[in-house]
Structure formats: structure tokens, C-alpha cells
PDB file of C-alpha atoms in Angstrom:
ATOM      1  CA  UNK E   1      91.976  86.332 125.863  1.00  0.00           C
ATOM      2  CA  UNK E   2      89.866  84.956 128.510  1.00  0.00           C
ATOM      3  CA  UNK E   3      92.556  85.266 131.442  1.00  0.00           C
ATOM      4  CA  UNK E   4      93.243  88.664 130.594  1.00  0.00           C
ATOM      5  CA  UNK E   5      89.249  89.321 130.447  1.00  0.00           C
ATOM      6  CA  UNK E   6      89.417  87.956 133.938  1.00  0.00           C
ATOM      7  CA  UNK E   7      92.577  90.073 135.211  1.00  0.00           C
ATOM      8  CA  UNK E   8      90.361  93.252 133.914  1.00  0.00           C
ATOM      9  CA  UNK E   9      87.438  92.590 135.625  1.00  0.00           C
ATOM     10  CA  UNK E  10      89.067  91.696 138.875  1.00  0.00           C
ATOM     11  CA  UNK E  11      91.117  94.747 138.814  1.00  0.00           C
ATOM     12  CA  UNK E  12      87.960  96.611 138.303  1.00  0.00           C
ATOM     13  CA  UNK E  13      86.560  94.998 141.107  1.00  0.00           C
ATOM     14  CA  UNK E  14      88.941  95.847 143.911  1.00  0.00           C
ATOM     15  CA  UNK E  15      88.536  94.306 147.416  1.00  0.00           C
ATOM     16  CA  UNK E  16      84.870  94.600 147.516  1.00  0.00           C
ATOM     17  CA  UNK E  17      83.420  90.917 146.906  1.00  0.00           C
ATOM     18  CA  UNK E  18      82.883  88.828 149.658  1.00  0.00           C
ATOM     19  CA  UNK E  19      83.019  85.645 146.833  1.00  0.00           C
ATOM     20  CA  UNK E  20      86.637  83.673 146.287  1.00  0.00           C
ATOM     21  CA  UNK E  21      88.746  84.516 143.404  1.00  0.00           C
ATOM     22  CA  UNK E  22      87.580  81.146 141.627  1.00  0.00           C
ATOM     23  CA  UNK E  23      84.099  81.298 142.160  1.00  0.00           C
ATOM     24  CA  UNK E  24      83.976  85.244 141.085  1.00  0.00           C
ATOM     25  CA  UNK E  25      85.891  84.116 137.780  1.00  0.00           C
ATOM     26  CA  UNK E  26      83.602  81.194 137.735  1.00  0.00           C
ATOM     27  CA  UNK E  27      80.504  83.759 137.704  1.00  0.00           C
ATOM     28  CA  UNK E  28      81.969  86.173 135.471  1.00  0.00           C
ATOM     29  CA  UNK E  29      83.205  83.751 132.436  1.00  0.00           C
ATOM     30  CA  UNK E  30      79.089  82.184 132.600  1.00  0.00           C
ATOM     31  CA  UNK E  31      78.058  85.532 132.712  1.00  0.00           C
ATOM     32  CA  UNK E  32      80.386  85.927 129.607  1.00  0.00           C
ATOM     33  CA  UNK E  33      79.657  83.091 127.599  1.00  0.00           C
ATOM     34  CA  UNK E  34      75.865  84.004 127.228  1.00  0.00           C
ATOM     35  CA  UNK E  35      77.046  87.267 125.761  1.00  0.00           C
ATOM     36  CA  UNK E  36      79.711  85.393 123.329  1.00  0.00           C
ATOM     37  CA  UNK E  37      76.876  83.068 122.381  1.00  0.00           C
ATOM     38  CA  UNK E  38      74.773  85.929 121.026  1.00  0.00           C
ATOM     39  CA  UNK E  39      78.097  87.504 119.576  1.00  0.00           C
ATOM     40  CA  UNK E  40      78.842  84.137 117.205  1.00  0.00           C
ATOM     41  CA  UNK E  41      74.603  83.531 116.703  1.00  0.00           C
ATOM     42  CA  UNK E  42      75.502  86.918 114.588  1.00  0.00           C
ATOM     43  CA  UNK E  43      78.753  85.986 113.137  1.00  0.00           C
ATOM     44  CA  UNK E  44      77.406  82.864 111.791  1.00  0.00           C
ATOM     45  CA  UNK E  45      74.471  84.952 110.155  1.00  0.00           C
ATOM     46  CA  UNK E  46      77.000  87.477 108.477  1.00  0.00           C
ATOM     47  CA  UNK E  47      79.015  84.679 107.291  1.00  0.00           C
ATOM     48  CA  UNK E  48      75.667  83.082 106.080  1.00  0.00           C
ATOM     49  CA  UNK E  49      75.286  86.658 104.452  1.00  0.00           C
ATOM     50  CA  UNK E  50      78.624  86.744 102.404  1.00  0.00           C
ATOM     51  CA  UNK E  51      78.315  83.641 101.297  1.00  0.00           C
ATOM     52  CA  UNK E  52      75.139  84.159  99.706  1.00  0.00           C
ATOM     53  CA  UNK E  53      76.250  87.066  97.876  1.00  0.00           C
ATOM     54  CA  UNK E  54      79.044  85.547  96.475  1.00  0.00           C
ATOM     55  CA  UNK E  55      76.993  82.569  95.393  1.00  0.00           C
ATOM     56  CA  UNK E  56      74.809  84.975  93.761  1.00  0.00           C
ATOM     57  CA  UNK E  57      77.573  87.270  91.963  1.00  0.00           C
ATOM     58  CA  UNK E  58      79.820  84.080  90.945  1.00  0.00           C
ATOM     59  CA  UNK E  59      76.524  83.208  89.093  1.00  0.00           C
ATOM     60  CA  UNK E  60      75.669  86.534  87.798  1.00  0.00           C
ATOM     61  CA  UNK E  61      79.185  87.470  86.675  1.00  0.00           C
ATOM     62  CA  UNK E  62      79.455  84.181  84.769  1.00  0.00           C
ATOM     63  CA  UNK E  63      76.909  84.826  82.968  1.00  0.00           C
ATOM     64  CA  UNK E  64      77.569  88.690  82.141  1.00  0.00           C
ATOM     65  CA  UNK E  65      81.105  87.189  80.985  1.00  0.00           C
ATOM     66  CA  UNK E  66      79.689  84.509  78.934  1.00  0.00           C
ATOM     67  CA  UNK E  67      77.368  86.822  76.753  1.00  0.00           C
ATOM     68  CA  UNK E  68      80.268  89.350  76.494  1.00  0.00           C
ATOM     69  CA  UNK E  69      82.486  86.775  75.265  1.00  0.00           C
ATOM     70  CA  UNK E  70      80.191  85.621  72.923  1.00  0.00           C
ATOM     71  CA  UNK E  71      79.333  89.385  71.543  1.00  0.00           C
ATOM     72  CA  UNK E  72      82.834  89.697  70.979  1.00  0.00           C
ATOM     73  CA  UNK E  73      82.844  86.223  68.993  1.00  0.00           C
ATOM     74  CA  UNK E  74      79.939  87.716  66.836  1.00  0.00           C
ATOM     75  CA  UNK E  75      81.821  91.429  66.232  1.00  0.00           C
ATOM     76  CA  UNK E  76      84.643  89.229  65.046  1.00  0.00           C
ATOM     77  CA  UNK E  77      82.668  86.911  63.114  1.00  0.00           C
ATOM     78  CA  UNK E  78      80.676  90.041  61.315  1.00  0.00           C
ATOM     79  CA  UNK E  79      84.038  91.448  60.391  1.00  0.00           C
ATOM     80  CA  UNK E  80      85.764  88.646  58.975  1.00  0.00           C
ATOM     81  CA  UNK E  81      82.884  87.969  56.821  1.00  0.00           C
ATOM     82  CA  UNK E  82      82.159  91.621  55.970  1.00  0.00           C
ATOM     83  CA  UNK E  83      86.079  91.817  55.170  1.00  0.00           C
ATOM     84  CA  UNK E  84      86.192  89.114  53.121  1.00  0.00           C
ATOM     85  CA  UNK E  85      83.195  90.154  51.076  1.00  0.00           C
ATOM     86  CA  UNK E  86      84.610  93.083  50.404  1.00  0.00           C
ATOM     87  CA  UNK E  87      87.948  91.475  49.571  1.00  0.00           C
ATOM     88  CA  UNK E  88      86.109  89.408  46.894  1.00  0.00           C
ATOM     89  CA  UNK E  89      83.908  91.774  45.632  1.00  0.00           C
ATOM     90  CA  UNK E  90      83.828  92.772  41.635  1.00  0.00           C
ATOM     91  CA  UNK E  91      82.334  96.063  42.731  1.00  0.00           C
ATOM     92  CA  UNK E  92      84.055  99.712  41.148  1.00  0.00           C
ATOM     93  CA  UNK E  93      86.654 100.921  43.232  1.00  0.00           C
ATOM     94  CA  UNK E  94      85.026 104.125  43.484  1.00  0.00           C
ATOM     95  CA  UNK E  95      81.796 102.093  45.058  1.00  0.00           C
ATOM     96  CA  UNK E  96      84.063 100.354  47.496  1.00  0.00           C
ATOM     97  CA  UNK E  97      85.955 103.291  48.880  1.00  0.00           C
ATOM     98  CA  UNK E  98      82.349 105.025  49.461  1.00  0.00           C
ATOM     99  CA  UNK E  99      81.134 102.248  51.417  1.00  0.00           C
ATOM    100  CA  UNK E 100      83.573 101.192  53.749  1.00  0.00           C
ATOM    101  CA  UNK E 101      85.133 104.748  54.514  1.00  0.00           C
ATOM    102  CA  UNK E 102      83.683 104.343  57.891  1.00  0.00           C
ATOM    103  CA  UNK E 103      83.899 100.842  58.204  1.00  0.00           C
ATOM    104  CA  UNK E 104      87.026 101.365  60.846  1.00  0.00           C
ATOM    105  CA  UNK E 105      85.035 104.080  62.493  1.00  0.00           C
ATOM    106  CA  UNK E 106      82.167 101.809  63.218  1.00  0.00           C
ATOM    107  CA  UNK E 107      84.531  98.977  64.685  1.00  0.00           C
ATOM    108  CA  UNK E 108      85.749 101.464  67.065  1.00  0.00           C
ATOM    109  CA  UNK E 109      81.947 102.385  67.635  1.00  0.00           C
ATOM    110  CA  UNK E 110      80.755  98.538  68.476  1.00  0.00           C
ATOM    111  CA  UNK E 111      84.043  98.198  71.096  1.00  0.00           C
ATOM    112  CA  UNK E 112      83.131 101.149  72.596  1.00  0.00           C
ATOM    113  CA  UNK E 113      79.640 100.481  73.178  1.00  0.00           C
ATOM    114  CA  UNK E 114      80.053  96.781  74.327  1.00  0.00           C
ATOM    115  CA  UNK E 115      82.429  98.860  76.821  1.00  0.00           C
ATOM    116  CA  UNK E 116      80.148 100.609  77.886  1.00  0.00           C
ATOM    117  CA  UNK E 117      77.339  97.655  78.555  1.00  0.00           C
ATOM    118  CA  UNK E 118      80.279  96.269  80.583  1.00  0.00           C
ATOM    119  CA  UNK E 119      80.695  99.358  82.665  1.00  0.00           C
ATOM    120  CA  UNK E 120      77.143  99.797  83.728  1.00  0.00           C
ATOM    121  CA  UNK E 121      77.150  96.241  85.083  1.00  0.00           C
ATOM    122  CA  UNK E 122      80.084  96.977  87.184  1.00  0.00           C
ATOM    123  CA  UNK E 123      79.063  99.893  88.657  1.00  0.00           C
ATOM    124  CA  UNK E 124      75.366  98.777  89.584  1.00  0.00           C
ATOM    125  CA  UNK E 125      77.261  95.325  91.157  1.00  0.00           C
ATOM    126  CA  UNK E 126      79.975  97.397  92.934  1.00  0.00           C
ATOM    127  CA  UNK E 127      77.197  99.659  94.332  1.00  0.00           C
ATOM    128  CA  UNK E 128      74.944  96.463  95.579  1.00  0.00           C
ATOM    129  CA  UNK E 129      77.699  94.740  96.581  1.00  0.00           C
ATOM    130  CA  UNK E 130      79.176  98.135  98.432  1.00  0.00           C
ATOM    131  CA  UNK E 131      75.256  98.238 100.189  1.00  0.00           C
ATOM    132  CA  UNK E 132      75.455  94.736 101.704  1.00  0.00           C
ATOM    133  CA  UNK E 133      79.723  95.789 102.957  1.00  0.00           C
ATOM    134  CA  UNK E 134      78.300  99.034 104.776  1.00  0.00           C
ATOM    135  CA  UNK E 135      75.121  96.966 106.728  1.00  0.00           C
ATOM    136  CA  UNK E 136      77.693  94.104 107.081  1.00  0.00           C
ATOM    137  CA  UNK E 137      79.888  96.865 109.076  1.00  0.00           C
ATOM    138  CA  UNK E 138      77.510  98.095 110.995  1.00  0.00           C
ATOM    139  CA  UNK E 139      76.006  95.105 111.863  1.00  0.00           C
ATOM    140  CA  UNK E 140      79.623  93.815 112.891  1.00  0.00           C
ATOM    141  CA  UNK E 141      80.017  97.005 115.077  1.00  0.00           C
ATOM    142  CA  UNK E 142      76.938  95.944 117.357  1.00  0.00           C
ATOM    143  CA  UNK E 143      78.210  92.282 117.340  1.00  0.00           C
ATOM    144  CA  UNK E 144      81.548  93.030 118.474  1.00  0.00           C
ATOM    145  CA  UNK E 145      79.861  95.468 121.114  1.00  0.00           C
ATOM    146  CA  UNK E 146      78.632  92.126 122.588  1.00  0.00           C
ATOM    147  CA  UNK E 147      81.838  91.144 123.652  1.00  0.00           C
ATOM    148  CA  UNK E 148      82.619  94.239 125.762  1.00  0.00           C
ATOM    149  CA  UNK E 149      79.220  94.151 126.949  1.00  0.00           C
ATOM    150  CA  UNK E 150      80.005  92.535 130.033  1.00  0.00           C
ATOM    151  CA  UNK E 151      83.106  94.943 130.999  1.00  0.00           C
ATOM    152  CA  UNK E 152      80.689  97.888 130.406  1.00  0.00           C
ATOM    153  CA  UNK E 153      77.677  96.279 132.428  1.00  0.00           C
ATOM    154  CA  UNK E 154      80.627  95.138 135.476  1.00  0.00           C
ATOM    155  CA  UNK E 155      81.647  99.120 135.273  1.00  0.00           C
ATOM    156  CA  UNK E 156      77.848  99.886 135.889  1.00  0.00           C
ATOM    157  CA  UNK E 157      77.034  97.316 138.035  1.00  0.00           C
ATOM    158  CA  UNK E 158      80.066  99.020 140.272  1.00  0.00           C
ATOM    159  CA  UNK E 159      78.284 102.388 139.906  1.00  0.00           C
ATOM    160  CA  UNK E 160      74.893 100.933 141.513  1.00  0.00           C
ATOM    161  CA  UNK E 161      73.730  99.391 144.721  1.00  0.00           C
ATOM    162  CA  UNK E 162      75.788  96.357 145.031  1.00  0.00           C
ATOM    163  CA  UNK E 163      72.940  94.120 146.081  1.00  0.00           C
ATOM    164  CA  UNK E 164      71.612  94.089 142.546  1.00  0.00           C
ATOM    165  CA  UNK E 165      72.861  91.171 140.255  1.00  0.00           C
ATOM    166  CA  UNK E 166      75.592  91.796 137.726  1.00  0.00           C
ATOM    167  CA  UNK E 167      74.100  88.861 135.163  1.00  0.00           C
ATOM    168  CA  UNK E 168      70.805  90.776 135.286  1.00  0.00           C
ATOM    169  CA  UNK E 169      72.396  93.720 134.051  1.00  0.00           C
ATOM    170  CA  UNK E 170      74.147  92.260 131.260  1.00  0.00           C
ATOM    171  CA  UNK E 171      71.413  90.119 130.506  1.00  0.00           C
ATOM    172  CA  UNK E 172      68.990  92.619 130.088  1.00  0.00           C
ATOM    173  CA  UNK E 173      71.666  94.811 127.270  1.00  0.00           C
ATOM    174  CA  UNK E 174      72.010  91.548 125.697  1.00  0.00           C
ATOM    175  CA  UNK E 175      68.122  90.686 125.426  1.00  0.00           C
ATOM    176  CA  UNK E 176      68.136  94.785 124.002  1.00  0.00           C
ATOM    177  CA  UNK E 177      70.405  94.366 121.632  1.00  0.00           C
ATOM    178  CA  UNK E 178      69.029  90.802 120.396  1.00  0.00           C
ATOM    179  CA  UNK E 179      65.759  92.668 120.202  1.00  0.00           C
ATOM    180  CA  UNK E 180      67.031  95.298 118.345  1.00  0.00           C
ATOM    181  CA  UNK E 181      68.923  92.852 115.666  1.00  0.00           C
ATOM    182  CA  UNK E 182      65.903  90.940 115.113  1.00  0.00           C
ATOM    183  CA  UNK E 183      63.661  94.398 114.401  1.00  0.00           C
ATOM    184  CA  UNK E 184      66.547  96.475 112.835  1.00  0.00           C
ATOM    185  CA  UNK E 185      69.745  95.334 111.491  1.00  0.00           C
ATOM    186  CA  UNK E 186      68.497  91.509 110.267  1.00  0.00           C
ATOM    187  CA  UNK E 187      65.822  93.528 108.219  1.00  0.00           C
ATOM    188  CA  UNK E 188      67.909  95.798 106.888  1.00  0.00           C
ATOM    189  CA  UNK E 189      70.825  92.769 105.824  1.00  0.00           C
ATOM    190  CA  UNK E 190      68.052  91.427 104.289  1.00  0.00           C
ATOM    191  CA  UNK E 191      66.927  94.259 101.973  1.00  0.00           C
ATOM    192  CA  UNK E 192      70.566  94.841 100.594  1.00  0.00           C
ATOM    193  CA  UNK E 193      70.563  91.232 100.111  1.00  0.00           C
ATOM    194  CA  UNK E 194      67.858  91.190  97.882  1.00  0.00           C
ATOM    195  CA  UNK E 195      69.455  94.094  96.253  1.00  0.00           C
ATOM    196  CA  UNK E 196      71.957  91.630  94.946  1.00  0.00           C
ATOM    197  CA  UNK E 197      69.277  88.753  94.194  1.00  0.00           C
ATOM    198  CA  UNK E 198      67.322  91.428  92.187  1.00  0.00           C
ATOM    199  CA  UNK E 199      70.298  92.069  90.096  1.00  0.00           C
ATOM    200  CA  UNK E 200      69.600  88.715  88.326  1.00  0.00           C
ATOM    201  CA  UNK E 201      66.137  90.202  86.944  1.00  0.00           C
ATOM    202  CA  UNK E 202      66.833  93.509  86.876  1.00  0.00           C
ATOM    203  CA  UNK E 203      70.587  94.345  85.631  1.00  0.00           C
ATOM    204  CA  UNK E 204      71.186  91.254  83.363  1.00  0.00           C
ATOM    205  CA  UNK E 205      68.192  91.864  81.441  1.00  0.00           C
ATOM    206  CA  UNK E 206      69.247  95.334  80.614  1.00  0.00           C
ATOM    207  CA  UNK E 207      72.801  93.979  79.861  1.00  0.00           C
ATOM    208  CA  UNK E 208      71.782  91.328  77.508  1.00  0.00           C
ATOM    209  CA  UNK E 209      69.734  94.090  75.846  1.00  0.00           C
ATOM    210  CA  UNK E 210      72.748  96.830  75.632  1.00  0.00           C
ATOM    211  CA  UNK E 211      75.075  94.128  74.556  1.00  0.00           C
ATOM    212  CA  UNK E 212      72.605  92.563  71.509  1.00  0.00           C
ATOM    213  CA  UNK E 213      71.477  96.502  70.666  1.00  0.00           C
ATOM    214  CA  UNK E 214      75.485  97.131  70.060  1.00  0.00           C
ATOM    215  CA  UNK E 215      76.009  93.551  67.861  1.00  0.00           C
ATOM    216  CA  UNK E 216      72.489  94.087  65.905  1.00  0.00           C
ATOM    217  CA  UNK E 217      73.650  98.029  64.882  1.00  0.00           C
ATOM    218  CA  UNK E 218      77.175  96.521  63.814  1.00  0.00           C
ATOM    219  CA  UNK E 219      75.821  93.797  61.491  1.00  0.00           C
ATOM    220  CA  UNK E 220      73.418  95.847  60.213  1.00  0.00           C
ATOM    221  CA  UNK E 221      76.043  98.408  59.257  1.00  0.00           C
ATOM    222  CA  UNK E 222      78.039  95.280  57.886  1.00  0.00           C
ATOM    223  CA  UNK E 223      74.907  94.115  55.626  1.00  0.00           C
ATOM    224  CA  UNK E 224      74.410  97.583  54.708  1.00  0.00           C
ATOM    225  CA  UNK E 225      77.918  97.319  53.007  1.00  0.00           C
ATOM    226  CA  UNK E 226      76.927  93.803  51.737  1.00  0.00           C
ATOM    227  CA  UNK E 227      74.199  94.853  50.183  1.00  0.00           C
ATOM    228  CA  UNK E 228      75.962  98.159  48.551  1.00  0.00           C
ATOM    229  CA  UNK E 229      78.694  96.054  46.838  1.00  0.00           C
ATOM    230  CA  UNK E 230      76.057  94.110  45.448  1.00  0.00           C
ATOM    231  CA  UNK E 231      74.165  96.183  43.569  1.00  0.00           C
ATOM    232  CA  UNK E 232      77.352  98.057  42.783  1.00  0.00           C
ATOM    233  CA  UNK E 233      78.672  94.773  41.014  1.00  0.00           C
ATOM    234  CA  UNK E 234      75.621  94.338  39.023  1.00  0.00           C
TER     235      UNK E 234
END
């Protein structure tokens, strides 16, 4: 990649340097590195970035899972033992067939609402998670502008009075864009982030809550039919 960085420049540069063909290479791969040492200073702080979010949703989806799991556990648990009372209860037919007429109605009810505590965590993850790809790209985009940096600056420094330095050039877009990482883009990588931290306070609260709302209404409907064939039997 390097040699054929070199053969570029070279060809860009014609006849016109006084300097041997090792010591201009010499001058243009330094000139170089400083550029590629900003370009993987950034790499290694997006990598630093994914890894953190992962971290965080590995966490956070483990425990979304676990309490889902569990719900269904309970649904299951408030059916068999709603079933069975039923099953074994001394109640009038008549009584029974009133109580549980929607009993298969409200199954499909408590599935459908645990479904839908499900889908609102996905969507408010895939939209965090989508906010921290899009500064990721954009971020990438100026990192990866580093490394044509000095091809750009070499075309410019062409353009100008040859007496002024091609490393002062490129080091000055470098310091720019370094300046503008630190003020712009590492703020903004930060705040989408956080997005994704926050989701541990924010989203699984409301989660937990949607998930024990649809558990509480179907054991209460359960008791309700507990309760029914009780008096009924008496």
C-alpha cells in the first residue's frame, strides 16, 4: 500500500525536485506516518466505542430476556393452576361455562401484550444502537480522510510557491481536523453513547413495568375465575 502511495506521489511530482528518489520517499512516508498516527488514535477510539456498546447491550438484553422468560414462566404457571381449578371444581356447569368463556380470549390477550413490551424494547435499542452506527460513520469518513490527506496536501503544495514546506501543509489539515474531532465528532460519539447507557434507567424500567402490568391483569383475571367457582360451589 505504501509503495504504491509512493509511485502516486512521485508521479504527481514530475521532474521538479532537486531531492533523490530515496530521500523524497524518505520525506514523504514521515510526512505520512504523522497523518496515519492520527488516523489509528481514532480507530482505536471507535473500536473503544463499539465495544462499549456491546458491553452495555449484552447486559441490557440479558436482562430484558431474563424477565421475559420468567413472565412467560408465570403466564404458564397462572394457567395450569387456573386450569386445574377449574378441572376440579364442584361448581354448576352453567357457572363454569359463564366464567371461563373468555378464558382463551384472555390468553391470547396476555401473549399479545408481553409482545408488545418486547417490541418497544427493540425498537428504542435498534434506534440507540442505529444513533451510535450513523456518528460511528461519519466519524469513520473524517478518519479515513486522514489517510488521503497527504495526497491532497502534495496536490496543493504543487499548486503553490514551491519554497513553502509540504509537511507544514499537511500538518496544519491534520492539527484542523484533530481540533475539530476533539470539539465536534468525540462530543457527539459521546452523547449517542450515553444514549445507550441511559437505556439501562430509562427503557428497562418501563419494560419491567409493561411486562408485570400484562402478568398482574392475567392473574387477576385467573383469580377472578377462582373466586367465581367458589362461591358458585357453595
Amino acid at each position: 500500500m505504501k509503495s504504491l502511495f509512493v509511485c502516486l506521489l512521485l508521479a504527481l511530482a514530475g521532474q521538479s525536485f532537486a531531492q533523490t528518489e530515496n530521500e523524497f520517499i524518505e520525506y514523504l512516508l514521515e510526512i505520512q506516518s504523522q497523518a496515519e498516527e492520527v488516523h489509528d488514535r481514532l480507530e482505536s477510539i471507535f473500536n473503544d466505542i463499539r465495544f462499549q456498546m456491546s458491553e452495555q447491550l449484552v447486559e441490557l438484553n440479558q436482562q430484558l430476556i431474563g424477565r421475559m422468560n420468567s413472565a412467560l414462566e408465570e403466564v404458564q404457571d397462572i394457567r395450569d393452576n387456573t386450569e386445574a381449578f377449574v378441572g376440579e371444581s364442584s361448581a354448576p356447569a352453567s357457572c363454569v361455562d359463564v366464567v371461563v368463556a373468555n378464558w382463551g380470549v384472555e390468553i391470547n390477550l396476555v401473549g399479545e401484550a408481553l409482545s408488545r413490551c418486547a417490541s418497544r424494547a427493540n425498537l428504542e435499542i435498534t434506534a440507540r444502537t442505529a444513533d451510535v452506527h450513523a456518528a460511528l460513520e461519519e466519524a469513520q469518513i473524517e478518519s479515513t480522510e486522514l489517510q488521503n490527506i497527504v495526497v491532497r496536501g502534495f496536490i496543493d503544495w504543487n499548486a503553490i510557491d514551491f519554497t513553502e514546506e509540504l509537511a507544514d501543509v499537511i500538518n496544519s489539515q491534520v492539527e484542523n481536523r484533530l481540533d475539530y474531532f476533539n470539539r465536534i465528532t468525540q462530543p457527539a460519539l459521546d452523547r449517542v453513547l450515553q444514549g445507550v447507557s441511559d437505556l439501562d434507567d430509562n427503557l428497562l424500567p418501563e419494560i419491567m413495568s409493561c411486562v408485570e402490568r400484562g402478568v398482574e391483569r392475567f392473574n387477576n383475571y385467573g383469580q377472578v375465575i377462582r373466586d367465581t367457582l367458589s362461591f358458585c360451589s357453595q
